[in-house]
Coordinates of C-alpha atoms in Angstrom, one line a residue:
Chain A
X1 CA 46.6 85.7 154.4
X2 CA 45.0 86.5 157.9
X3 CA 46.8 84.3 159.4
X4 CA 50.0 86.1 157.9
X5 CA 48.7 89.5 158.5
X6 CA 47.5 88.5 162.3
X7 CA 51.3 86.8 162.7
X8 CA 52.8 90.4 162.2
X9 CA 50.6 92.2 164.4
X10 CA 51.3 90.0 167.4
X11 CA 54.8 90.1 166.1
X12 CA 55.7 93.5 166.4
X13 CA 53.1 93.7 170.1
X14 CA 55.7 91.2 171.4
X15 CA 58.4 93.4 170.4
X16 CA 57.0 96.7 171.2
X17 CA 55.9 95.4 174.8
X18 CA 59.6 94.2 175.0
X19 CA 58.7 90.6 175.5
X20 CA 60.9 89.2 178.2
X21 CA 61.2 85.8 176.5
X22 CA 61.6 87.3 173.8
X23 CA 64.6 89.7 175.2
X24 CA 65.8 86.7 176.9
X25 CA 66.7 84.9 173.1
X26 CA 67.5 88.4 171.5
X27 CA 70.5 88.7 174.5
X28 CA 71.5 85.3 174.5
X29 CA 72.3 85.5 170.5
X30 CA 73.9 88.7 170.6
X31 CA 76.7 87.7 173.4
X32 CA 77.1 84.3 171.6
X33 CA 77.2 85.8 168.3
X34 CA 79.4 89.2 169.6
X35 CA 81.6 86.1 171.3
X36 CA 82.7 84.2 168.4
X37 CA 82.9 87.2 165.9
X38 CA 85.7 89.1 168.0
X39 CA 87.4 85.5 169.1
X40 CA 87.6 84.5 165.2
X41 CA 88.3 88.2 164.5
X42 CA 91.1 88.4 167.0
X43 CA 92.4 85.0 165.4
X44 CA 91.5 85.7 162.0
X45 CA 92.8 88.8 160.8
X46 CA 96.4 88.2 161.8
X47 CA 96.2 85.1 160.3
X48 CA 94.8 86.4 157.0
X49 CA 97.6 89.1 157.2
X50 CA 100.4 86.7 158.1
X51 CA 98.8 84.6 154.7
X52 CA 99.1 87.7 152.6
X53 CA 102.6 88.7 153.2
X54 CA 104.3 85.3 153.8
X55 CA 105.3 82.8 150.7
X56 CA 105.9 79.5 151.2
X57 CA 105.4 75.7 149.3
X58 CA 101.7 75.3 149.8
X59 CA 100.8 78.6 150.1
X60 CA 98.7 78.5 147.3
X61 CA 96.8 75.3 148.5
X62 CA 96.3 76.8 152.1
X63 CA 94.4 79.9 150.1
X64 CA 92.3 77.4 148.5
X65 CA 91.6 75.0 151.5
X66 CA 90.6 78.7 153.3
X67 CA 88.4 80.2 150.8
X68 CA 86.7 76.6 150.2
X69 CA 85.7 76.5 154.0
X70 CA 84.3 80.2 153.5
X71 CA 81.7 77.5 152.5
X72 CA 81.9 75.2 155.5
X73 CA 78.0 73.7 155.8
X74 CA 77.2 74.5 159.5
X75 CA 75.6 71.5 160.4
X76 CA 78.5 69.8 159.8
X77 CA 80.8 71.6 161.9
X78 CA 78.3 71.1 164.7
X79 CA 78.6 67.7 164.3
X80 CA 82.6 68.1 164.3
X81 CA 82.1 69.8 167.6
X82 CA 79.5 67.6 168.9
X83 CA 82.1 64.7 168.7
X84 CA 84.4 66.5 170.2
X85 CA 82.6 67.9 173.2
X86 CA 80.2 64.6 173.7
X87 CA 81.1 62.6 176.8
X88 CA 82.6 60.3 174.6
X89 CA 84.6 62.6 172.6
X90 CA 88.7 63.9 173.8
X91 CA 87.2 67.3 174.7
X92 CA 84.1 65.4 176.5
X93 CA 85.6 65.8 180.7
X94 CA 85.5 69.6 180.0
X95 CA 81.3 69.2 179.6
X96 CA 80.9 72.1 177.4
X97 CA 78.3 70.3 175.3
X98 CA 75.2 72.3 174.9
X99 CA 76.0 75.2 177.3
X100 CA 76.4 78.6 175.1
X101 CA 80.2 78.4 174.8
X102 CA 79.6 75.5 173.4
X103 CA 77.5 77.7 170.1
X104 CA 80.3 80.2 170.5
X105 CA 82.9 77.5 169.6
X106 CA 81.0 76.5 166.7
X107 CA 80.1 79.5 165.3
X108 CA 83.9 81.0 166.5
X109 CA 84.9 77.9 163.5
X110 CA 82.3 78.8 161.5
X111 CA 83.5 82.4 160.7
X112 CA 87.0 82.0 160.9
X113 CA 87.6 81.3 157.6
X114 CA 85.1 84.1 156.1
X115 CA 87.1 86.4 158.2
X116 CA 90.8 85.5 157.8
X117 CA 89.9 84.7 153.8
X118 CA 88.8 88.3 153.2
X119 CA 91.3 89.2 155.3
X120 CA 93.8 87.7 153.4
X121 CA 92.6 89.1 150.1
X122 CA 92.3 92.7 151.8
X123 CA 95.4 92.4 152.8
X124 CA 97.4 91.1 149.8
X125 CA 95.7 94.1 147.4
X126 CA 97.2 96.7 150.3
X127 CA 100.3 95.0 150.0
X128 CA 101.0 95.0 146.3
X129 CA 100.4 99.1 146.8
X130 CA 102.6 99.3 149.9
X131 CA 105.0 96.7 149.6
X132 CA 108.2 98.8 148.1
X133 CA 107.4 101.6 150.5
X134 CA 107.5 99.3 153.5
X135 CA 110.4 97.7 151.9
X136 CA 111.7 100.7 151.5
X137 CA 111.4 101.8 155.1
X138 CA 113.0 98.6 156.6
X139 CA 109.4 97.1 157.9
X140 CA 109.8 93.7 159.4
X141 CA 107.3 91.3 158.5
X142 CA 105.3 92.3 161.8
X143 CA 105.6 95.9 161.4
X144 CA 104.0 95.6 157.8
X145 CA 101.4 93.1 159.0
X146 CA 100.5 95.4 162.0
X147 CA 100.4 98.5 159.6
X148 CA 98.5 97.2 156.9
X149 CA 96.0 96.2 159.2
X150 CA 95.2 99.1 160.7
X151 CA 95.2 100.9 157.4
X152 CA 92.8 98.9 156.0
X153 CA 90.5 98.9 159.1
X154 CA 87.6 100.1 157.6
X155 CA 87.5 97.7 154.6
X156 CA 88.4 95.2 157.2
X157 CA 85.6 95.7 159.0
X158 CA 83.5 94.2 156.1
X159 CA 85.1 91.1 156.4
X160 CA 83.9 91.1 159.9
X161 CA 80.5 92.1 159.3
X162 CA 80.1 89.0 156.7
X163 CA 81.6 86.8 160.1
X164 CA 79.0 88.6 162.2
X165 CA 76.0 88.1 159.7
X166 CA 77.1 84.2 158.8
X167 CA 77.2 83.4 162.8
X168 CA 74.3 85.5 163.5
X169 CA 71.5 84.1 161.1
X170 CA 73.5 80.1 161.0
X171 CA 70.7 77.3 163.0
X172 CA 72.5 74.4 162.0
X173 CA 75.7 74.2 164.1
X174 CA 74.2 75.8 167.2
X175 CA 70.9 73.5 166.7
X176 CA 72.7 70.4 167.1
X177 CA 75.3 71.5 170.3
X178 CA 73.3 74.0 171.8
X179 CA 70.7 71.7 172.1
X180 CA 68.0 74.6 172.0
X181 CA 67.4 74.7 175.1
X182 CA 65.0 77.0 176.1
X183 CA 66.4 80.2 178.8
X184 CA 69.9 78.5 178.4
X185 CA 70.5 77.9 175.1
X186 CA 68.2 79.2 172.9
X187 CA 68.6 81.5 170.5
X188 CA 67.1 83.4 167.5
X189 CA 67.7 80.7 164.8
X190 CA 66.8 78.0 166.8
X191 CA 63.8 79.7 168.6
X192 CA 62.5 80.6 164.9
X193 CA 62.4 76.8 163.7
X194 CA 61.0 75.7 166.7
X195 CA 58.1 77.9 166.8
X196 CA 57.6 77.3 163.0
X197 CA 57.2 73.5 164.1
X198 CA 55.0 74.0 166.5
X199 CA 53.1 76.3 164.7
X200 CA 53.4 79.6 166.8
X201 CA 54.0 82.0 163.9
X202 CA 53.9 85.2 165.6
X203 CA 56.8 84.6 167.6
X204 CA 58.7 82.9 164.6
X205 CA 58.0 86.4 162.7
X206 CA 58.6 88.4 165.9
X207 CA 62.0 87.1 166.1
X208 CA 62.4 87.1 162.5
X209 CA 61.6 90.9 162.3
X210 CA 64.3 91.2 164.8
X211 CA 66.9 89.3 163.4
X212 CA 66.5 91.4 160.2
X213 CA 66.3 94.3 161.9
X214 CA 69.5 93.9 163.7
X215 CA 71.3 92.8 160.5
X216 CA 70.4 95.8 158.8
X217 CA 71.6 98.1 161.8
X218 CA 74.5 96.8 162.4
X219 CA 75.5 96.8 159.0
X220 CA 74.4 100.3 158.1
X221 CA 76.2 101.5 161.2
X222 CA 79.5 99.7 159.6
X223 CA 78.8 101.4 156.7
X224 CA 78.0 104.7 157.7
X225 CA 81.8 104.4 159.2
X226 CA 83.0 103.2 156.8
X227 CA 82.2 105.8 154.9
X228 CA 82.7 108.6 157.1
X229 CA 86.5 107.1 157.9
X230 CA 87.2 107.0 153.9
X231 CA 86.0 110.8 153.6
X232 CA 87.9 111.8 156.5
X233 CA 90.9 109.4 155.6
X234 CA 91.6 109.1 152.4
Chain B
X1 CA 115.4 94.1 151.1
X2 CA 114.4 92.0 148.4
X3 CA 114.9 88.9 150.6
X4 CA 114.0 90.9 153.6
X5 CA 111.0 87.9 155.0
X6 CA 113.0 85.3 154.4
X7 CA 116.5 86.5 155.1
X8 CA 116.6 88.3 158.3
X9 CA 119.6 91.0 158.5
X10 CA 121.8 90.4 161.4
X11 CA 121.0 91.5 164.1
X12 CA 123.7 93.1 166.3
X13 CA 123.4 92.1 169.6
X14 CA 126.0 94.4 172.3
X15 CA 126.3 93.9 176.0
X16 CA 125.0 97.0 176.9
X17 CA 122.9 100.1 176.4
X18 CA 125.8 102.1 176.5
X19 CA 127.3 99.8 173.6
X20 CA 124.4 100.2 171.7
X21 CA 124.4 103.8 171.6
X22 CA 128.5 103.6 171.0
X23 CA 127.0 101.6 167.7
X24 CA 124.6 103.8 166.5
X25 CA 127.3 107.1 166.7
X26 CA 129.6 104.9 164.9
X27 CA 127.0 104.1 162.4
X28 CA 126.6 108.1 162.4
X29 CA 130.0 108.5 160.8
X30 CA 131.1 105.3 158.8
X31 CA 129.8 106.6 155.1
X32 CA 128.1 103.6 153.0
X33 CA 129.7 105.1 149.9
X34 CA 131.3 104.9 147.5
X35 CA 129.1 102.8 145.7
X36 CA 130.6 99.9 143.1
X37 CA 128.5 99.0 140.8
X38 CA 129.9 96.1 138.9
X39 CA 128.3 94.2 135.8
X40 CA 125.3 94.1 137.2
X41 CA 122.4 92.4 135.6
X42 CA 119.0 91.7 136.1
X43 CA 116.6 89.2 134.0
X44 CA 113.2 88.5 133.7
X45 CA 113.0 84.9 132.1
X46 CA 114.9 85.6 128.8
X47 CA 114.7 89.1 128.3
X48 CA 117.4 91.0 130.2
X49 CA 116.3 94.6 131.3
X50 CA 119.7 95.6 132.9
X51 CA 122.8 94.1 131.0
X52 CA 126.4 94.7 132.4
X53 CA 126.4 98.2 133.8
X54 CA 129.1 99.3 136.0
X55 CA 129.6 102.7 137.5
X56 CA 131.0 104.1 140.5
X57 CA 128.6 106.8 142.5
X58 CA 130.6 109.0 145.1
X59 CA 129.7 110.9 148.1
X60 CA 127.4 114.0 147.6
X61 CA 126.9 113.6 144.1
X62 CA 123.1 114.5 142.2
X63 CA 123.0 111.4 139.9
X64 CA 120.4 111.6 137.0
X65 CA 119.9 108.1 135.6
X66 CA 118.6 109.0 132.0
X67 CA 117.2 107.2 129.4
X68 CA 113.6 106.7 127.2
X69 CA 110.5 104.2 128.6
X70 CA 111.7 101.0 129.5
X71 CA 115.6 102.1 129.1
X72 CA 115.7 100.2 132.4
X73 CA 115.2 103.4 134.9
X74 CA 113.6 102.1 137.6
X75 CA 114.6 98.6 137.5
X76 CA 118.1 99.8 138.1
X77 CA 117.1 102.3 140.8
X78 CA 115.4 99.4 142.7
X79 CA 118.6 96.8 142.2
X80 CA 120.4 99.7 143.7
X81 CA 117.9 100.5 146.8
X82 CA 117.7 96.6 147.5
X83 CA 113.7 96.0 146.4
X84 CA 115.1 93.7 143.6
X85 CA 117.3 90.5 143.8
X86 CA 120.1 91.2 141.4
X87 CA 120.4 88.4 138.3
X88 CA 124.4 88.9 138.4
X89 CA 127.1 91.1 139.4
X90 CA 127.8 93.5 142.2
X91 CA 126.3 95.8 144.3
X92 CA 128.8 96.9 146.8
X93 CA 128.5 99.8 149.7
X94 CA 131.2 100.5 151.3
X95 CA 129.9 99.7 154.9
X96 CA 127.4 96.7 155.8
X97 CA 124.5 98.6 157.3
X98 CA 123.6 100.1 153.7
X99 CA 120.2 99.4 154.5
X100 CA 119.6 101.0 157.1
X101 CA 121.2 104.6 154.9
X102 CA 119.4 104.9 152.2
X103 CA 115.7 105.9 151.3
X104 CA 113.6 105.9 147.8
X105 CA 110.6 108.6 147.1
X106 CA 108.8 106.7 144.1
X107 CA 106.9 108.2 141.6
X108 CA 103.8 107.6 142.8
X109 CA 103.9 108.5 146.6
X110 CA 102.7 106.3 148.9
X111 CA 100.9 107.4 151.8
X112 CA 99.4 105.1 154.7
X113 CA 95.8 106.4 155.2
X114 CA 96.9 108.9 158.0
X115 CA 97.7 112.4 158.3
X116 CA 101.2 114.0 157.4
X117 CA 102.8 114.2 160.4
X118 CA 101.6 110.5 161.4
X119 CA 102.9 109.2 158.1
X120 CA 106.5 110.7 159.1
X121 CA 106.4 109.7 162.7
X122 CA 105.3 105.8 161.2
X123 CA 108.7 106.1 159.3
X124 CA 110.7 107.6 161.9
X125 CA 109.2 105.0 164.4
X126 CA 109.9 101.7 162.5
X127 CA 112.3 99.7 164.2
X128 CA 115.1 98.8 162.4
X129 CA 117.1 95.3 163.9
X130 CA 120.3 96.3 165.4
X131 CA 119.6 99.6 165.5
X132 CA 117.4 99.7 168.5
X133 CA 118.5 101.3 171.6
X134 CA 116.9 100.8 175.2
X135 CA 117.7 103.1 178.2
X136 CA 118.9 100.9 181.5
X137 CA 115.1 100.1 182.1
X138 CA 114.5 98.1 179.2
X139 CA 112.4 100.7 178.0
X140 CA 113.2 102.1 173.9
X141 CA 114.5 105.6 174.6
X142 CA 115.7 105.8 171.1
X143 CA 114.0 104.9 167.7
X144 CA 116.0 103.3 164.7
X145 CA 118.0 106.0 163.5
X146 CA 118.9 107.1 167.1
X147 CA 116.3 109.8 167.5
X148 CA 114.9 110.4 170.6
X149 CA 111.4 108.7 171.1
X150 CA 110.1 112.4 172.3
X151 CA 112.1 114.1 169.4
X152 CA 110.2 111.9 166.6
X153 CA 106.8 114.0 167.5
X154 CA 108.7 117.2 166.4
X155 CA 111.6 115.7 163.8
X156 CA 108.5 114.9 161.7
X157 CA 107.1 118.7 162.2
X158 CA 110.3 119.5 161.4
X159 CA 110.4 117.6 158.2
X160 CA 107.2 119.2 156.8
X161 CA 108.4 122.5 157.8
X162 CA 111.6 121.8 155.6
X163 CA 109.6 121.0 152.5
X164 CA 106.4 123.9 153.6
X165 CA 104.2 121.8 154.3
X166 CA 103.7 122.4 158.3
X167 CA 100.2 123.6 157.7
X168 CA 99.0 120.2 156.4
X169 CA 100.6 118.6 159.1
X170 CA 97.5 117.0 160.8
X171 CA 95.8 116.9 157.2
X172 CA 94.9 113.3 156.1
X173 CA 97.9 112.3 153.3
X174 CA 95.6 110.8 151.0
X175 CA 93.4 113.9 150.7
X176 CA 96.8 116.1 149.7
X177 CA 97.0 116.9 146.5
X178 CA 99.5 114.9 144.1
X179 CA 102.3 117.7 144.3
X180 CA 101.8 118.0 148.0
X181 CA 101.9 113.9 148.5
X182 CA 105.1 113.9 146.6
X183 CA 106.3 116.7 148.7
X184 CA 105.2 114.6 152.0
X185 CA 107.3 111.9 150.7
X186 CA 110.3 113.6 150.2
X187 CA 109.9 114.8 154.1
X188 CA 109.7 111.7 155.2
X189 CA 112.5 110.2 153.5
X190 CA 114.7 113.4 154.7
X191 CA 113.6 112.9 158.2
X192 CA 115.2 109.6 158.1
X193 CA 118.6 112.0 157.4
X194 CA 119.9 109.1 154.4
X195 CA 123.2 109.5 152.9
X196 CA 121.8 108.3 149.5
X197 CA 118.5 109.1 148.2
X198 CA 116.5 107.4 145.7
X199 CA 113.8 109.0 143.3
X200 CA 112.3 107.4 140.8
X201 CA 111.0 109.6 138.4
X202 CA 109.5 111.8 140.9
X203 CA 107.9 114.7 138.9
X204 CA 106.7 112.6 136.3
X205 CA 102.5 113.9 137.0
X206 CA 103.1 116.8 138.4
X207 CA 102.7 120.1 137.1
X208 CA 105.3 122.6 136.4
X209 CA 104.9 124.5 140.0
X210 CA 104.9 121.3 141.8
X211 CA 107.7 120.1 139.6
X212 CA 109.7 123.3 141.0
X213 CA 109.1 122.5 144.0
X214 CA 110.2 119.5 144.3
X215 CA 113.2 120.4 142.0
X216 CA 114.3 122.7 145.2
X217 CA 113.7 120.5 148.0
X218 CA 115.8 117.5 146.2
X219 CA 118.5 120.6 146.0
X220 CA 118.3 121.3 149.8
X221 CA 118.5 117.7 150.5
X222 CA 121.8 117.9 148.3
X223 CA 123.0 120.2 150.4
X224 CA 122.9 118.9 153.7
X225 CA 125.0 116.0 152.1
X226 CA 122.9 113.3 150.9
X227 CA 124.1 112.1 147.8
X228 CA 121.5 111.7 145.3
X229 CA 120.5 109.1 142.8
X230 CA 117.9 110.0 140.5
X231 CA 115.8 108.8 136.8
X232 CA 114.1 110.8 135.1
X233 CA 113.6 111.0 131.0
X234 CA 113.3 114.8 131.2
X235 CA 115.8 117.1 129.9
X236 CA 115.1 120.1 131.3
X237 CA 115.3 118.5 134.8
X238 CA 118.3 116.7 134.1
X239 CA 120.3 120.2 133.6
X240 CA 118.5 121.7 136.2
X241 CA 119.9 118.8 138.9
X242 CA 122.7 116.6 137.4
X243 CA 126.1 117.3 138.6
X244 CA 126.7 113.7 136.5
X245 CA 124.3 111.6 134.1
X246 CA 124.2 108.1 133.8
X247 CA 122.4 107.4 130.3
X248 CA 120.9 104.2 129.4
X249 CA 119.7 102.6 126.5
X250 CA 117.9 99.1 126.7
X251 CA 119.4 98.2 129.8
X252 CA 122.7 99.3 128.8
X253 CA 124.9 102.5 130.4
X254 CA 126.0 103.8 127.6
X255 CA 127.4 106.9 128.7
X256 CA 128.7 108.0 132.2
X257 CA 129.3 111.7 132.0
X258 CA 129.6 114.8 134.4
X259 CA 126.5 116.7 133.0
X260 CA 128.4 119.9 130.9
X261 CA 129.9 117.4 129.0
X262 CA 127.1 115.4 128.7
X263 CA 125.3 117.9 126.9
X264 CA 127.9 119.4 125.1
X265 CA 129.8 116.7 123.7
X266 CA 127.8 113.7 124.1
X267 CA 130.1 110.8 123.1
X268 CA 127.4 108.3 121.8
X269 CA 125.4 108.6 119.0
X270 CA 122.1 107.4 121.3
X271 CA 122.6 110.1 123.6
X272 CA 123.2 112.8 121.0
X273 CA 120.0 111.6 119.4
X274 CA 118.3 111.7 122.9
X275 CA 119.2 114.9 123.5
X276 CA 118.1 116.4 120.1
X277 CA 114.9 114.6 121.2
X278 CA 114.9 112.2 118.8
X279 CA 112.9 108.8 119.1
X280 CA 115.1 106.0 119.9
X281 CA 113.2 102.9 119.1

């Protein structure tokens, strides 16, 4: 228990004397994180919108395929971009293995489908509501997609949040092609279950303290929008 | 409309910016009506909510479709307005870009989650194919009913003005109260100056001030010439508006009336009964 209790303590002294290891991790996670969230995003949420409001053979299967990989187990898409990104694999020449675009790649996979799927769904209840009016008004496909978008922004932006807070807090996939190396590749996950290895709890819990912390924030500040936007809004 | 993802209207393609705006002035003038509605019919697996109605609608005309629940109301409205696939007959307009001259106020507005004036602007902005018109630049000058890019600002302020509502101008939609969103809706389907208007039912939860309201606005749209095409199952409202009823009865048109004699002499036994306010079912 004094070990636990001694952990925290050292924890939170790391953090309040603004550790620069510790900083170092805390950066590198939030660009590669930040990264893939508004690269999916920006792929994603069209996507989900073009899914919505289009209806072809298949359709229904594609939804399924989507929302299964909402489920995608993130070692194994590191392993999927391993191969590709090994020396031996097609993508190999471009040596992007274990280098931090190589996390944002994974993680960029990772989230897409959380984002587009919700996206999709978001999207498909907006549409039901506005379909005859947009109908009505002689809205292309594009025009309805872009509208309905940016009228449901703010519930959008949970679908984005649930991206952020998958890629965020995922080890796996950016364990096996980041590499964990340390002041290049290292980030919160992976620093946390190295230092639990090797025994260095105070830093695990340091960074774990943070990672929550920043979860939380980020999410109240969504919400606190979110809120505020639906007042205001309608 | 019904098949507007997967069947793209034609798109007119001229030579030139100054053929383009020679398109939209002819498309100023060349009336869509009269309408010819021929044995048209509409089925949902077996049961058939519209069933061989034909009727001719002319030019300026208040229209009062009329009939109980489930009469077949708003499926007809929607045939008409192109947001339903027909199951057989005709639908004919007497010029090709129908589309593009009609508009439809439900009876439950609809409002995108921003203020009055932007929900206006968003109708007055959407491009509509053919329709478009660039100045020699490249650059849109015009937007798709030929307004003025820099006019759609104040067209839409001119629109709420129209139905009172320039105070609420930069007031969220959604936060308008019912009346008021209905009253939105009708601006913005003015603004877009259509030579038919649809409404569907649309006073059916409002109060009787609102109701009034509405009642007046659909009479000043009347007057500027837009012929108007309207259900309702109120009979009050339907003496107060109808210059001709079209009653139906399980799909069917059972009677097609100027309203005096529609009232006075009704020639079908359904009618008469609807009317007295008797229950048809």
């Amino acid at each position: 228990m004094s070990e636990f209790t001694q952990g925290f303590s050292t924890a939170f002294a790391l953090i309040a004397t603004a550790n620069s290891e510790l900083l170092a991790i805390i950066t590198l996670s939030l660009k590669v994180s930040s990264t893939a969230v508004l690269i999916a995003s920006a792929l994603a949420l069209p996507f989900g919108a073009w899914l919505a409001l289009s209806f072809f053979p298949g359709r229904q299967i594609v939804i399924a395929i989507l929302n299964g990989m909402m489920g995608l187990p993130p070692v194994v898409v590191g392993l999927l971009i391993y191969l590709l990104l090994s020396r031996a694999g097609p993508m190999g020449a471009l040596g992007l293995l274990f280098t931090p675009t190589a996390m944002v790649v994974a993680q960029t996979l990772l989230i897409f489908p959380i984002i587009a799927a919700l996206a999709r769904q978001v999207i498909e209840d907006a549409w039901s509501e506005y379909r005859e009016q947009l109908m009505s008004l002689n809205a292309s496909r594009l025009q309805s997609m872009v509208a309905l978008l940016w009228d449901m922004r703010f519930t959008l932006l949970t679908a984005v949040l649930a991206g952020f807070g998958r890629a965020i807090a995922e080890v796996g996939a950016v364990m096996i092609v980041g590499g964990n190396i340390d002041g290049v590749t290292r980030v919160m996950t992976t620093a946390i279950s190295l230092e639990t290895s090797k025994g260095d709890l105070a830093m695990a819990l340091a960074l774990g303290v943070v990672l929550i912390t920043i979860v939380v924030i980020i999410n109240a500040i969504a919400q606190i929008v979110k809120t505020t936007a639906m007042r205001r809004h309608g | 409309m019904a098949d507007l993802y997967t069947n793209a209207p034609p798109v007119l393609a001229p030579a030139s910016a100054e053929a383009k705006n020679v398109l939209i002035q002819a498309n100023t003038v060349e009336s869509i009506l009269p309408l010819n509605v021929k044995s048209l019919r509409y089925a949902v697996g077996a049961a058939e909510l519209i069933r061989g109605v034909s009727f001719v609608v002319q030019r300026g005309s208040r229209n009062i479709v009329l009939g109980a629940n489930g009469a077949g109301k708003s499926v007809l409205l929607r045939l008409l307005h192109g947001l339903l696939p027909p199951s057989g007959g005709q639908i004919e307009w007497a010029h090709s870009n129908a589309q593009f001259k009609q508009a439809m106020v439900f009876q439950r507005p609809i409002m995108l989650r921003r203020t009055a004036r932007e929900n206006i602007e968003f109708s007055l902005r959407l491009t509509q194919r053919g329709h478009r018109s660039r100045d020699s630049r490249g650059h849109r000058s015009r937007d798709s009913r030929g307004h003025r890019i820099s006019d759609v600002a104040s067209a839409a302020e001119a629109a709420l003005d129209r139905v009172g509502l320039a105070h609420l101008a930069d007031r969220p939609a959604r936060l308008c109260s019912g009346g008021e969103q209905q009253r939105i809706a009708l601006a913005r389907a003015w603004a877009l100056s259509p030579e038919v208007l649809f409404l569907d039912e649309p006073t059916a939860s409002l109060d009787p001030t609102a109701t009034k309201a509405i009642e007046e606005i659909i009479h000043a749209i009347n007057k500027t010439g837009t012929t108007i095409i309207m259900t309702t199952h109120d009979i009050g409202q339907v003496k107060r508006i109808a210059s001709r009823v079209l009653f139906l009865h399980r799909g069917q048109l059972i009677e097609d009336a100027a309203a005096t004699p529609f009232f006075e002499t009704p020639q079908s036994p359904e009618a008469a009964a609807f009317i007295k306010g008797e229950l048809l079912w």
